[in-house]
Amino acid sequence: MPELPEVETVVRALCPILTGRVFGRPKLLRASAAEGSPEPLSRLTGRRIVAVERRAKFLRLRLSGGMNLLIHLRMTGRLSVRPWPAEPGPHDRAVLPLRGGRGKKNIGGEALLFGDARTFGRLHLVRERDLGELPEWKKLGPEPFSLAAAEFTARLRTQKRRLKPLLLDQTFLAGLGNIYTDEALYAARLHPALEARRVTAAKAKTLFKEIEKVLRAAIAAGGTTVSDFVRPDGSEGLFRRKLRVYGRAGKPCRRCGKAIVRLVVGGRGTWICPNCQKPPHAP
DNA sequence: TGGAATGTTCGGCT
DNA sequence: AAGCCGAACATTCC
């Protein structure tokens, strides 16, 4: 569920809390929560957090000494800053103690907690110079907010794949997941199974603008909470109320009143308005 | 009770 | 090679 807007929400919440603080000795509660071996997070201790950033759906903590802590929340990962020591919750996977207090006073006794019910999320400590060799990092496509509409259109034109799996492909465009892909396709009145290269230039531009629009609106709402996502302070993202198709099977389309339907496209649950998003017709 | 859901990678098939 | 599909990962939810 965490897609670009949710990760951006987490980054914005954590940035003022974490920047400038120094990690203590990490405690890995579940070995698979961190990449690398034999002690994947051992080089974290003593590093200062220089910056908190987002790239695609990764959080990136830039650390002193040319290190980076990459965090991918996958489906149910969540981050919070909590008093420490304390009894870890059943789904807490890693505890990263923080030295130095918020503001100038050293109040101590806090940690960055990585919780993850379904345990697909990952922490990955990577040297700056090794980042370029990480396939899941280096293969990432452009950020939607750093891309020109014309460039997006040109990229679409080369693709024979259907829109839905294409937009979900992080190497084509970084940051979209199931929710915002469906919302953007609906807004642009495009069917998810339409072959990308058959989208007209005008429609492609509309799609790109709608992608940026829905992402921007979702960031402003603090992301979408469907079931798992929460902000670092425990509050919910409010964009769920603004969803127009995702998860709304049977409910009326807000544009034409026809019932929203659920399809499977590229193996993923996909919601559309059958009236506003006409299926691709055979040649 | 078990099928669906979520993001990503991978392997097999066409 | 490109694209599609399903499997796998682990767990919760209904």
Short mmCIF file of C-alpha atoms (C1' of nucleotides) in Angstrom, two decimals, chain A residues 57 72 75 246 262 268, chain B residues 4-9:
data_model
loop_
_atom_site.label_atom_id
_atom_site.label_comp_id
_atom_site.label_asym_id
_atom_site.label_seq_id
_atom_site.Cartn_x
_atom_site.Cartn_y
_atom_site.Cartn_z
CA LYS A 57 8.96 3.95 -2.91
CA HIS A 72 11.33 -0.25 1.55
CA MET A 75 3.06 -3.74 1.81
CA TYR A 246 -10.03 1.92 -6.15
CA ARG A 262 -13.44 -4.87 -10.51
CA ARG A 268 -3.78 -7.27 -10.13
"C1'" DA B 4 -7.88 -12.25 -1.46
"C1'" DA B 5 -4.80 -8.58 -0.92
"C1'" DT B 6 -0.48 -5.96 -1.02
"C1'" DG B 7 4.87 -4.85 -3.90
"C1'" DT B 8 8.43 -6.93 -6.03
"C1'" DT B 9 11.28 -10.38 -8.12
#
